[in-house]
Every structure is written in structure tokens, then in C-alpha cells.
Coordinates of C-alpha atoms and ligand atoms in Angstrom, one line a residue:
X1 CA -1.8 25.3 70.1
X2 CA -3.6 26.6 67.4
X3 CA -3.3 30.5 66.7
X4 CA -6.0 32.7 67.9
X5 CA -6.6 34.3 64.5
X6 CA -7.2 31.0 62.7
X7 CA -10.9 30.7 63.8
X8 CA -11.5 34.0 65.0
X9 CA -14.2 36.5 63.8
X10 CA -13.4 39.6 63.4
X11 CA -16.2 42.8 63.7
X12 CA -15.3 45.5 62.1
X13 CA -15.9 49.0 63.6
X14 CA -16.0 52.2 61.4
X15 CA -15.1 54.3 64.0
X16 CA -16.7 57.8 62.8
X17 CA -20.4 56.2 63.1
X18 CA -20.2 53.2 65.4
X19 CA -21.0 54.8 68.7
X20 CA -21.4 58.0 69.8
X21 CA -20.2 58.7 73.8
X22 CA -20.5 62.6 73.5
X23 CA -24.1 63.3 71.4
X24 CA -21.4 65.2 68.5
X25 CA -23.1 62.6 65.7
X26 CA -19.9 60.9 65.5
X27 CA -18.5 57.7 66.9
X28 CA -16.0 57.8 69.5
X29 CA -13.5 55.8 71.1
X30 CA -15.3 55.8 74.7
X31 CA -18.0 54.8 72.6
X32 CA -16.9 51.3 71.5
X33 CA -15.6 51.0 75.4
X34 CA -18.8 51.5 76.3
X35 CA -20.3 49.1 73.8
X36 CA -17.7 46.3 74.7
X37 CA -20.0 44.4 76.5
X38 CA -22.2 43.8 73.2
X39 CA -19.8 42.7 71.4
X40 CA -18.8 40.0 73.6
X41 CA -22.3 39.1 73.9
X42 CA -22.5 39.1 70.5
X43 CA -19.9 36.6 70.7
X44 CA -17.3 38.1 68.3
X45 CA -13.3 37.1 69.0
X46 CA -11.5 40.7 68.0
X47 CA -12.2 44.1 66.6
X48 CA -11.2 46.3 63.8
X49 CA -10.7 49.4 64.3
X50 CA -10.6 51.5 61.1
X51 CA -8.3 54.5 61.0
X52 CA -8.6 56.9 64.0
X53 CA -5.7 58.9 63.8
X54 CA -5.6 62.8 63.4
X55 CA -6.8 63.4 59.7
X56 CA -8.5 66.1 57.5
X57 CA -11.1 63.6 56.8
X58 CA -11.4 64.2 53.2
X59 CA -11.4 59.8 53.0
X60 CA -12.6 59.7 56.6
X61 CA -9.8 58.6 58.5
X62 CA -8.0 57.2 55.3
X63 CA -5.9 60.2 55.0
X64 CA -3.8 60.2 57.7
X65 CA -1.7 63.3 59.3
X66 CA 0.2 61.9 62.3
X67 CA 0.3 57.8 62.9
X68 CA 1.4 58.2 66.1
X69 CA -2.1 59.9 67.8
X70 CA -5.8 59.9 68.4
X71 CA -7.9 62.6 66.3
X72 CA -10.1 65.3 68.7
X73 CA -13.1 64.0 67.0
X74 CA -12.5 60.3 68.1
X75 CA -10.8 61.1 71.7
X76 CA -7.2 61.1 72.8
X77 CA -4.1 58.2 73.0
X78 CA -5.7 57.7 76.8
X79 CA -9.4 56.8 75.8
X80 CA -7.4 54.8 73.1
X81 CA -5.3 52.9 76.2
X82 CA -8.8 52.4 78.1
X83 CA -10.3 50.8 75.4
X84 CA -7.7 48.5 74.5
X85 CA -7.3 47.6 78.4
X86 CA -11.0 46.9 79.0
X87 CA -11.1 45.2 74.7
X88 CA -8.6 42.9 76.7
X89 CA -10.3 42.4 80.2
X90 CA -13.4 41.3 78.0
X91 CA -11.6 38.6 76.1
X92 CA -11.6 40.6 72.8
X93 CA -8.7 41.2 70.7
X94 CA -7.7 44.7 69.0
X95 CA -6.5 45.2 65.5
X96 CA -5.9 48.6 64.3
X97 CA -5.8 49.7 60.8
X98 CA -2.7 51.1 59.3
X99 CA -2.5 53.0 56.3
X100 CA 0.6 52.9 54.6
X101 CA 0.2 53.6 50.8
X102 CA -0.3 57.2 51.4
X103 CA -0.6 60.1 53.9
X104 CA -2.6 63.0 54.2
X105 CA -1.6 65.9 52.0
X106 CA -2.0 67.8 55.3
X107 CA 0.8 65.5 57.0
X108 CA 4.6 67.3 57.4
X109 CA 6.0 64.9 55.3
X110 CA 4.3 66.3 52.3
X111 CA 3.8 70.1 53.3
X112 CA 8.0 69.9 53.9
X113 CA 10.6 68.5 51.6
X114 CA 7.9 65.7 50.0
X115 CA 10.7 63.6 49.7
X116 CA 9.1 60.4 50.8
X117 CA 6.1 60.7 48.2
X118 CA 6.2 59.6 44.2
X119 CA 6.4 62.8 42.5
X120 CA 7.1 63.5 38.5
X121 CA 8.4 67.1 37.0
X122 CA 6.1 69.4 35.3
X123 CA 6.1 69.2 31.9
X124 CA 3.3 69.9 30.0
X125 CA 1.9 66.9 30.2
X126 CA 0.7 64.0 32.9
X127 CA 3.6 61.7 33.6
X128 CA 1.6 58.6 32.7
X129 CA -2.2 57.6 31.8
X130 CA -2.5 56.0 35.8
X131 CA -6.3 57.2 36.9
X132 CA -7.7 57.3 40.9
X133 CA -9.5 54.0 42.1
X134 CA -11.7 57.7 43.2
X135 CA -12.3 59.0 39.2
X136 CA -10.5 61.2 37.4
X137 CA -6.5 60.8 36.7
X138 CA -4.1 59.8 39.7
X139 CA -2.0 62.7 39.3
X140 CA -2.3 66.2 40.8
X141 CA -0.1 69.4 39.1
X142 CA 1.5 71.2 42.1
X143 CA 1.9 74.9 40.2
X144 CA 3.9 76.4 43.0
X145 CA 6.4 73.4 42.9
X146 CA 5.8 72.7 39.7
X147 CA 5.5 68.9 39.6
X148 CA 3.1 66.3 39.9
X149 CA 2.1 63.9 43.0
X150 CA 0.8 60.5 42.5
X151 CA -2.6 59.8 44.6
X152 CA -3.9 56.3 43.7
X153 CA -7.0 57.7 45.5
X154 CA -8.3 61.2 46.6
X155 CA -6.1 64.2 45.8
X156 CA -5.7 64.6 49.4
X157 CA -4.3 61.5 49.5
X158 CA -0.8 61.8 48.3
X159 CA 0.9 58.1 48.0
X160 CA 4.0 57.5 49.9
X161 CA 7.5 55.8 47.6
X162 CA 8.3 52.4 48.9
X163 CA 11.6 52.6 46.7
X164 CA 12.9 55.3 49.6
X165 CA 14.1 53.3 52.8
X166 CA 13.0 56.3 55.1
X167 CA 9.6 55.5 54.4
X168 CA 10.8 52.0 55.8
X169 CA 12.0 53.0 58.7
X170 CA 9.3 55.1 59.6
X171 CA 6.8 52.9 59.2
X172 CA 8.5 50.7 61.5
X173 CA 8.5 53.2 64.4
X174 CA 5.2 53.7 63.6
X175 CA 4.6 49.8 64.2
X176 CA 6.4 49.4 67.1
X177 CA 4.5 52.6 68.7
X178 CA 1.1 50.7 68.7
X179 CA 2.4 47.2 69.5
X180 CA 4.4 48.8 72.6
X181 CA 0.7 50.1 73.5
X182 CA -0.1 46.1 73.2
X183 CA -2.7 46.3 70.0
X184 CA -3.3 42.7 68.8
X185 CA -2.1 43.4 64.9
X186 CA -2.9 45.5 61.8
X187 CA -5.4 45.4 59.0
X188 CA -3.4 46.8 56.6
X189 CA -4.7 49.2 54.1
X190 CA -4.5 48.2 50.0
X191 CA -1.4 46.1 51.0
X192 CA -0.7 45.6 47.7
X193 CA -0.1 48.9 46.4
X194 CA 2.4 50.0 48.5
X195 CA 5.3 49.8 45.9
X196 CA 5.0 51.4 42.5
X197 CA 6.5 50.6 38.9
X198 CA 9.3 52.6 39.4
X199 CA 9.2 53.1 35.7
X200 CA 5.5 55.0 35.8
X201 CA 4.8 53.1 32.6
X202 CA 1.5 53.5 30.8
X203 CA -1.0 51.0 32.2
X204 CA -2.0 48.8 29.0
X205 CA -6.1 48.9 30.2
X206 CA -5.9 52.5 32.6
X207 CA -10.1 52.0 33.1
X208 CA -11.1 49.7 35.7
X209 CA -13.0 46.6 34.1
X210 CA -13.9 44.6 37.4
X211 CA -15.7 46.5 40.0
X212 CA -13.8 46.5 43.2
X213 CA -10.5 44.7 42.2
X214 CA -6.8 45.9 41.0
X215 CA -6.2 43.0 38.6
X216 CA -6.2 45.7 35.7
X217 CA -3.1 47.7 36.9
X218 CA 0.3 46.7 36.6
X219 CA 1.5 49.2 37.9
X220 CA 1.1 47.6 41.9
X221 CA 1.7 44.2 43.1
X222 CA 5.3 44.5 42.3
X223 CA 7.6 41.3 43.9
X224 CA 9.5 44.2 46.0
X225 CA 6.3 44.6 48.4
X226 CA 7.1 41.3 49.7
X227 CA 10.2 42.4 51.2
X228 CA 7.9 44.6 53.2
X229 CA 5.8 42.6 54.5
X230 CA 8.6 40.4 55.4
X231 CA 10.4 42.9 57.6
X232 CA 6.9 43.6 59.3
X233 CA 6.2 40.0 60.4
X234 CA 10.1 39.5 61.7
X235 CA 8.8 42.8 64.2
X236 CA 5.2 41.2 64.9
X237 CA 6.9 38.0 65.8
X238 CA 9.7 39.9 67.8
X239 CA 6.9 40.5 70.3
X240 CA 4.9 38.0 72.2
X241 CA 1.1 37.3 72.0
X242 CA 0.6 36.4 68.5
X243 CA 0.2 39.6 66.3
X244 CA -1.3 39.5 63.1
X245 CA -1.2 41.0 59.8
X246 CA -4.6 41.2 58.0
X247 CA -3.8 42.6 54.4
X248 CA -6.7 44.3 52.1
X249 CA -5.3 42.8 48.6
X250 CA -7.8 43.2 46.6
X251 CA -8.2 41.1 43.6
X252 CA -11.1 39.1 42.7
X253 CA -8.6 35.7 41.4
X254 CA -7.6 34.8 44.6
X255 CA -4.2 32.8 43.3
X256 CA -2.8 36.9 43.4
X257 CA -3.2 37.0 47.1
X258 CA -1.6 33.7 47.7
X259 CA 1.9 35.3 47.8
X260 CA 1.2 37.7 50.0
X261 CA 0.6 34.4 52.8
X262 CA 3.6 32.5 52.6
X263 CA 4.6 31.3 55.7
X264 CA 6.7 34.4 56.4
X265 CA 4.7 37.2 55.4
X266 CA 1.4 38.3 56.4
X267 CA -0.8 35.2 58.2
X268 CA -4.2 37.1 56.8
X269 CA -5.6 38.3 54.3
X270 CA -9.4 39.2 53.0
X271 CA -10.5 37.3 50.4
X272 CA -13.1 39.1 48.9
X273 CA -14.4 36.8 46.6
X274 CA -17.9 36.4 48.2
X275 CA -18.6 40.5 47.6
X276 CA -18.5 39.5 44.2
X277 CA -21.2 36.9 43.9
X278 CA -24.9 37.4 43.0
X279 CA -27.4 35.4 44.8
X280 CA -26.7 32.3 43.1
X281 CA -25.7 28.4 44.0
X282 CA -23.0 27.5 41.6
X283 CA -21.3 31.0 41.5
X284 CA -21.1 31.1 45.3
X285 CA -20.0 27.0 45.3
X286 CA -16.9 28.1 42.7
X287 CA -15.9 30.8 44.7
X288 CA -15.6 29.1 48.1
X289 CA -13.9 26.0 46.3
X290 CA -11.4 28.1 44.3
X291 CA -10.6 30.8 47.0
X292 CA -10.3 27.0 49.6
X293 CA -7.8 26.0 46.4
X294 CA -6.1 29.3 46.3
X295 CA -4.9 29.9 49.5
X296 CA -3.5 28.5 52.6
X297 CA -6.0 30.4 55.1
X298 CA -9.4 31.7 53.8
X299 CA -11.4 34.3 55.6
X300 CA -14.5 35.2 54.6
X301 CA -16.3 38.4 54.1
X302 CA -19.9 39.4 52.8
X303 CA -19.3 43.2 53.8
X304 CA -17.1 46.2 54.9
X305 CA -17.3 49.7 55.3
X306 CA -16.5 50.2 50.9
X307 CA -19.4 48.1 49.8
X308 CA -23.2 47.5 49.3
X309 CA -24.9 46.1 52.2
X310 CA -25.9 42.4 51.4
X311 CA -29.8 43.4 52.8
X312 CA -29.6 45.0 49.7
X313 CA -27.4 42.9 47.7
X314 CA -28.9 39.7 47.8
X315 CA -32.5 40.5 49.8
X316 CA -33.8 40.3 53.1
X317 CA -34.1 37.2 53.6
X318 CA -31.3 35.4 51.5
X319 CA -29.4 38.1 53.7
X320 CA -30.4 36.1 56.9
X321 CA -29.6 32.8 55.3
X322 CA -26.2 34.1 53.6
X323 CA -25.4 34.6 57.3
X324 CA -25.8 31.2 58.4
X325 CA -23.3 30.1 55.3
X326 CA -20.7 33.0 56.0
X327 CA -20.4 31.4 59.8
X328 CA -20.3 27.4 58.8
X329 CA -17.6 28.6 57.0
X330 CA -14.1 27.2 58.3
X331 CA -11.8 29.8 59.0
X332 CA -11.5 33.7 59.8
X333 CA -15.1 35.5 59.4
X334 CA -14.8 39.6 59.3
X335 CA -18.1 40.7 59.9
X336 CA -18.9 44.5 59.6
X337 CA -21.0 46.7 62.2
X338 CA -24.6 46.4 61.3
X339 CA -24.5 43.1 59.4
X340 CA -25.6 41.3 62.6
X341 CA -28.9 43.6 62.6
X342 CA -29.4 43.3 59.2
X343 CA -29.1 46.9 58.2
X344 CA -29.6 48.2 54.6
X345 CA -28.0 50.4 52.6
X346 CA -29.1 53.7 52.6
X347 CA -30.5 55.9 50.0
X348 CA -29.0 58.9 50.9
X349 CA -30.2 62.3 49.5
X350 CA -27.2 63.4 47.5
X351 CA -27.0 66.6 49.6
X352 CA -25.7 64.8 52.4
X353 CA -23.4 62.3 50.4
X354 CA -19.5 63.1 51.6
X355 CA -17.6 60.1 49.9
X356 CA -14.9 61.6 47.7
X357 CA -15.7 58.9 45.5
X358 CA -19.6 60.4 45.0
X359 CA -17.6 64.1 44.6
X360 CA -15.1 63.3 42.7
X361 CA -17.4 61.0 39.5
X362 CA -19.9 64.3 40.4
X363 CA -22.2 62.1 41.3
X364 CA -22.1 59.2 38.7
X365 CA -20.7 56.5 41.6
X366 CA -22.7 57.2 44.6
X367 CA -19.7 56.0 46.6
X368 CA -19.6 54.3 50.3
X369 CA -21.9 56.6 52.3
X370 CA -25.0 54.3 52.4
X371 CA -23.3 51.4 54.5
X372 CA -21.7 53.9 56.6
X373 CA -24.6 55.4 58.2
X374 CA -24.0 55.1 62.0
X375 CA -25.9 51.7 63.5
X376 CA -29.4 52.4 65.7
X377 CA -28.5 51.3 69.3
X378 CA -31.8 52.3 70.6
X379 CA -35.6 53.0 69.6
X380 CA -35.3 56.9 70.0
X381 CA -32.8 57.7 67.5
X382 CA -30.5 60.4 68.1
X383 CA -31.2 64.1 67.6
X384 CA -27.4 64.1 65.8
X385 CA -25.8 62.0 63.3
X386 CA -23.4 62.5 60.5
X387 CA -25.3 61.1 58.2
X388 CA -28.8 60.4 58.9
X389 CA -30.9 57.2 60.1
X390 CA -33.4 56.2 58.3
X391 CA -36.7 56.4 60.7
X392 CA -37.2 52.9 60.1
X393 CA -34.0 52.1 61.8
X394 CA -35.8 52.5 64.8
X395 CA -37.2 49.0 64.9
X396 CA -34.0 47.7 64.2
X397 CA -32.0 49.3 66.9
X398 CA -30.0 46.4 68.9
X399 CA -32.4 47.7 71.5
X400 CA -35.4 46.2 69.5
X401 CA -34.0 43.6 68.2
X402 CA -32.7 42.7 71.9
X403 CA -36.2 41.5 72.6
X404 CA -37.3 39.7 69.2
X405 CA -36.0 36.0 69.4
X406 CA -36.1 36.5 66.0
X407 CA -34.5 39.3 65.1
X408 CA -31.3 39.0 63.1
X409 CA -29.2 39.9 65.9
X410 CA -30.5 36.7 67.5
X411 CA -29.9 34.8 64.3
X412 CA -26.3 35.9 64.7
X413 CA -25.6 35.3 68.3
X414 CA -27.1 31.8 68.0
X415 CA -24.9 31.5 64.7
X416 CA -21.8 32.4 66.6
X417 CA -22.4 30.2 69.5
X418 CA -23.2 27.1 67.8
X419 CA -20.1 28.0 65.1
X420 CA -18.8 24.5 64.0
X421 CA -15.2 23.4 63.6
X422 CA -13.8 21.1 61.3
X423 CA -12.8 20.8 58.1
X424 CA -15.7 21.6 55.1
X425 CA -17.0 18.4 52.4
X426 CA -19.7 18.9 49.9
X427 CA -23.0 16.8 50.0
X428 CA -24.6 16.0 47.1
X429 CA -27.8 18.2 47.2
X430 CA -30.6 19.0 44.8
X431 CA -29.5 22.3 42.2
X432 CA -29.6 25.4 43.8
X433 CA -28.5 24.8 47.1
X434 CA -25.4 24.7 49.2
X435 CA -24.6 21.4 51.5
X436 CA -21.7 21.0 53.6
X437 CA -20.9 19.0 56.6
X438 CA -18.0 20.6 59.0
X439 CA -17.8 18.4 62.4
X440 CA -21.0 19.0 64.0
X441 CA -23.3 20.1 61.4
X442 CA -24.8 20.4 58.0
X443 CA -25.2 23.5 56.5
X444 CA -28.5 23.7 53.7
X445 CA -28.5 26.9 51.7
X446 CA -31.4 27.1 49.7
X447 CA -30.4 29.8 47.3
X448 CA -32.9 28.7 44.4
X449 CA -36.7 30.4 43.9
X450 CA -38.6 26.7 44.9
X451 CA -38.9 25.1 48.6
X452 CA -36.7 22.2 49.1
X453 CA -37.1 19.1 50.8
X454 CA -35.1 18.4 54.1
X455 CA -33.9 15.9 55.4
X456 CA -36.2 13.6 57.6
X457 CA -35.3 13.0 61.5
X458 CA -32.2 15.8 61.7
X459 CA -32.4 17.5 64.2
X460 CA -32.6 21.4 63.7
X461 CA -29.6 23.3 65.2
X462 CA -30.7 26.6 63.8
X463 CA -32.6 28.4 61.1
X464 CA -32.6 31.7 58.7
X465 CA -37.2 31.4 58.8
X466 CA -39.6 28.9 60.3
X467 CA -39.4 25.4 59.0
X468 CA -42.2 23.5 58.0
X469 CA -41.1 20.2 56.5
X470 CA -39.7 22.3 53.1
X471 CA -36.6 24.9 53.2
X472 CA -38.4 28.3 52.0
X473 CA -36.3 29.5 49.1
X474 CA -33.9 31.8 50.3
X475 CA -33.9 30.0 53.7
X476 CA -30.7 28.3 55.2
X477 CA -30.9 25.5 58.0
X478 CA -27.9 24.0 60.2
X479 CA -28.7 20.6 61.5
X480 CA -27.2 18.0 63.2
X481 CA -24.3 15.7 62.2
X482 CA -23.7 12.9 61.6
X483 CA -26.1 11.0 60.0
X484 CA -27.9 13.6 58.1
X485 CA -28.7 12.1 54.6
X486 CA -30.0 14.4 51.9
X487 CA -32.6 12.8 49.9
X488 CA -34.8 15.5 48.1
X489 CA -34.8 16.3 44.5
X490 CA -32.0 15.1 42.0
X491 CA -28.0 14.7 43.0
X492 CA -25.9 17.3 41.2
Ligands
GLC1 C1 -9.1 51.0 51.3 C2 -10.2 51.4 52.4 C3 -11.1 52.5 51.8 C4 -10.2 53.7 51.5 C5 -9.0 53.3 50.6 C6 -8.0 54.4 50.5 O1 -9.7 50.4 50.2 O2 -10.9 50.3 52.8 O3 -12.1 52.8 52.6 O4 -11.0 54.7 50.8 O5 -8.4 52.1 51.0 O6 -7.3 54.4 51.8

């Protein structure tokens, strides 16, 4: 029997803005329950849930101050227990999000002895030339104890030491607490941080010269995180029901997340090498081929809760047809809330921004707040939201788009019906454009500026726009295999 997670697709819910059950302007916990029955419709497998535990907020969630609890703002452990139950009864699978590089600086571990965090004496000068993935340097001069912490992100975000096996130990309680409550696995936050140079040497290159990726620092990825990961999988296994470990391992070379898969450590991981392509045949070809060559499982993702929206990205329309490749794709598919209504980034005025990331660079990154806008469920949009919706969202409230056979939310719901198995083989096909064949279908991605010709007498499964006998540039089509023979424009 082949493990759930190998073909599953995964939607991820930001908690603070996905529903809101209580009018507040936040998500909520009863809110998802509530919205259960959309997401089966929607035809999804499991949810994410990002971090929901009690937390100052100062990374929304991603500074956490007790593991072990549900914050006010979201609801409490029992709306936590109700939504899992009725996640279940509905045939969907739960993965919480755990966050174990660093706390909160609010959480007792770090206002009491601070023993379990990577701290360096005072003395005159910062222990090393380490900077925040947030902007500015990673370290933060406590006067009144007079050393340093280390906080590979926000200030407020104090990183835990992996070299202390208390931190160990205590993760595993933590584990244990939400797989005794029967959660289906963990994403697991920057998984490949976790352990430190336990030097603190200099980085060679401290600026960040790939957006989005760690390959610059050498200071994380250390052989010792493995050990971790290998203790967690021993206690996922120890339970039944095939738990999973999703790690966020960010590197853009996927041959540096390989590792982290072998057949005793974690069974997932993302591979993010799709967020970094532009709109553009041969670059998105290489990544799929070398990230299929890289790793023993792929997943594939186009979008989370730290990234542009691909509306915006790649377009509207090459949006619609990037959907159709992200689901031929073989293997695990995260998609993020909103993507299935096509939702944009928004152009927040910078009044409202709240990303650290925006506060910290002063305004020089904008930060993450644009994709995290809470998603319109109906026309009338709500008197309260955190941050606000854009009118225009109105017409693309699942409401709307509910009744529009066109609508990307039908796009998607087709898409993940008709989902193919099987494993993936090139066609030859004219430049520009994608062809594959899984088992029941061939996917055509026309991601160059000219129509293409289609194939004659295959049947249509589904398509990205309306087909006339050319594939619109920026269009994607899935027809019918076997048989389908590509004959337009010269082989590549
Ligand atoms: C991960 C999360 C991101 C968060 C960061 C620090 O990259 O996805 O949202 O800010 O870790 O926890």
C-alpha cells in the first residue's frame, strides 16, 4: 500500500486570515471547522496548519511562547480537538507546524535561566558578522545580562541550541503531546537551521545573494541536524497511521535537501525550486528535471504564506495555466489558501504593513503581508479584517466564483479530480512549451508569447481558456492519452 502522503495535496492554511468564526478580523480555529466542507469539495487530501500556538505575534505565530496550547486569538486546545475530529470525519488529514529553531523571547525558557538558547558574552563587539534572514545583524546585546542572543530572524525570535540535549528532550514531549491528540505529522519550520556552527565563525559571504534560499550560510545545515530528524521519525513511526515529516529546507540546489530524505529521516520535504522560475519554458523544464534527479520524492509548490502570489508573479492567465502543470505533476502538491481563486498580491499601503521583515529593512523589503491578506468567502466583504481586502476581491470571493464554471476555483476542482497518476516522460514539443504524458494524460503548457498548434482528434480533458484549434499563449491544455501525437511547429 502506497503511503497517503506520496500523492497527496496538501492546502495550506495561514491560520490568522483564513477564516474568521467570531467577526474579530482574524482567522480562527472554528473557522477552518466550519470551512471543512470546502476543502473537501475542493478536493484537497490534508491541511497545514501554520503555527497557532500562544505567541506575541511579532512573526505571526512564528514566535512561539508555549507549544503545548492554542492562542486566545485562534481558540482553545478543544476547538483545536473539534477540528481535527471533524478534519478526520471529512477524509482530510492534519499537519501542524512546529517551530523548533527558536521560541518567542516572551517564552519562560528565555525570560528564566536562557540556558537552552545560543548566547555569546558582551564584549565590545558582535560575536560574529551572522545577519537576520529579517535585515539587520542576527544578534541582539542584552545590557542587563550583558551578553548577546542569536535570532536568525526577528529579535523576538531568540534561536534555541541544538548542541544542549534538553532542547532534545523537550521537543520530544512537545511531539508526542500533538501526536497523542492524533495530528497527521509536522511541517517543520527552517528544518535546516536547527543546529548552529558551534564555532560562530564568520560567514565567508554574510549578505544573502539568492533571494529566498540559505545556500550562502555555513553556518546551518551542519551533519549533526540529521541526528534530529532521525530521533523524530523513530517517534513518528512509534505511532500508527503514517505520520509525516514535511521539512522547510530551503535551498534553491535541490541536491542540499536530498539528505535530509533518506529513508530514515524526514519522508517530505518542499522543494522550492518552482518559486524561483520566471515565466519561462526551459527554466521551468530544468527545474522539474533536476529537482526529479535530485531527490527521491518531489513535491511541488508555486506559493506559501512567505512569497509573491503567482497572479502576480507570472500573470493572470499563465497563473491559470501554471495551475494545470503544478497538478500533472507526479507527487506531493502544497497548495496555499487563495491560489485556487486566483488571488493577487496585495499592494498594501505601508501603514498597514506588519511583517517584521517590512519593519525591520524600514521599508526597503515590503515583506510577506500582500499574500497574507485574509481570502474573500463571500461578495459582502467583511466590516473587519487584519489587513484589508481589496474591494475587488469581492468578485472573487469563493461565493462568486462558486457560480462561474469558469472561475479559477472551478479550474482547480476540475484539476484535482481529473489529477493523473503515473510516472512523468517528456514529448517532444515545439520551443516554448511544456509536454508530458503521466498515465492518462498529456499535459501542453504553452508558456511562449505565440498560439500553438494542438494536436488533432485528442480529446480535451480540461483547459486554462477556451480552445479554438490553437493553444493561446499562456494557456495550458490536458488531453487524453494515449495516442496523442504532437505535430505542430519544430521538435526541440
Ligand atoms: C519560515 C516561515 C516564515 C517565518 C520563518 C521564521 O520560513 O515560513 O513565515 O517567518 O520561518 O519562523
Amino acid at each position: 500500500m502506497r503511503e497517503w502522503w506520496r500523492d497527496a495535496v496538501f492546502y495550506e492554511i495561514y491560520v490568522r486570515s483564513f477564516a474568521d468564526s467570531n467577526g474579530d478580523g482574524f482567522g480562527d480555529l472554528p473557522g477552518i471547522t466550519q470551512r471543512l466542507p470546502y476543502l473537501r469539495d475542493l478536493g484537497v487530501d490534508a491541511i497545514w496548519l501554520t503555527p497557532f500556538y500562544p505567541s506575541p505575534g511579532a512573526d505571526h505565530g512564528y514566535d512561539v511562547s508555549d507549544y503545548v496550547d492554542v492562542d486566545p486569538l485562534f481558540g482553545t486546545l478543544d476547538d483545536f480537538d473539534e477540528l481535527l475530529a471533524s478534519a478526520h470525519a471529512t477524509g482530510l488529514r492534519v499537519i501542524v507546524d512546529i517551530v523548533p529553531n527558536h521560541t518567542s523571547s516572551a517564552h519562560v525558557w528565555f525570560t528564566g535561566d536562557r540556558s537552552r538558547y545560543v548566547t555569546a558574552p558582551a564584549t565590545g563587539s558582535l560575536p560574529n558578522n551572522w545577519p537576520s534572514n529579517f535585515g539587520g545583524p542576527a544578534w541582539t546585546l542584552d545590557a542587563e545580562r550583558d551578553e548577546y542572543y542569536l535570532h536568525l530572524f526577528a529579535p523576538q525570535q531568540p534561536d534555541l541550541d541544538w548542541h544542549n540535549p534538553q532542547v532534545h528532550t523537550d521537543f520530544d514531549e512537545i511531539l508526542r503531546f500533538w501526536l497523542d491528540r492524533g495530528v497527521d505529522g509536522f511541517r517543520i519550520d527552517v528544518a535546516h537551521a536547527l543546529v548552529k556552527d558551534a564555532a560562530l565563525a564568520d560567514e565567508p559571504e554574510p549578505f544573502p545573494v539568492t533571494r529566498f534560499s540559505s545556500e550562502w550560510r555555513n553556518a546551518i545545515d551542519r551533519p549533526e541536524v540529521h541526528d534530529i530528524y532521525r530521533d523524530w521519525r523513530r517517534l513518528t513511526d512509534s505511532y500508527d497511521g503514517e505520520r509525516v515529516l514535511v521539512g522547510e529546507i530551503v535551498f534553491s540546489d535541490q541536491t542540499r535537501v536530498a539528505p535530509y530524505l533518506r529513508p530514515d529521516e524526514l519522508q517530505l520535504a518542499f522543494n522550492f525550486s518552482l518559486v524561483f522560475q520566471d515565466w519561462n519554458a526551459d527554466a521551468i523544464r530544468e527545474s522539474i528535471d533536476s529537482s526529479l534527479a535530485a531527490l527521491p520524492i518531489v513535491t511541488w509548490v508555486l506559493e506559501n504564506h512567505d512569497v509573491t502570489r503567482i497572479v502576480t508573479r507570472f500573470g493572470e492567465r499563465e497563473a491559470r495555466a501554471a495551475a494545470l502543470l503544478l497538478l500533472a505533476l507526479p507527487g506531493p502538491v502544497f497548495l496555499y489558501q487563495g491560489q485556487e481563486l486566483g488571488l493577487e498580491e496585495v499592494d498594501l499601503p505601508d501603514e498597514v504593513r506588519q511583517d517584521p521583515i517590512f519593519k525591520r529593512t524600514r521599508g526597503e523589503r515590503k515583506g510577506r503581508d500582500g499574500c497574507r491578506v485574509p481570502p474573500p468567502w463571500t461578495r459582502a466583504l467583511p466590516a473587519r479584517s487584519w489587513l484589508p481586502q481589496p474591494a475587488t476581491w469581492s468578485a472573487k470571493s469563493v461565493e462568486a466564483q462558486l457560480e462561474d464554471d469558469t472561475s479559477f476555483l472551478a479550474l482547480h476542482r476540475r484539476a484535482l479530480e481529473l489529477r493523473p497518476s503515473g510516472k512523468l516522460r517528456w514529448r517532444s514539443s515545439p520551443h516554448g512549451a511544456l509536454v508530458f504524458e503521466r498515465d492518462e494524460l498529456v499535459c501542453v503548457v504553452n508558456v511562449s508569447a505565440e498560439p500553438m498548434g494542438l494536436p488533432k482528434l485528442a480529446p480535451v480533458l480540461l483547459a486554462s481558456e477556451p480552445l479554438g484549434d490553437k493553444l493561446p499563449a499562456g494557456a495550458a491544455v490536458w488531453l487524453r492519452a494515449p495516442g496523442v501525437e504532437h505535430r505542430a511547429g519544430p521538435e526541440q
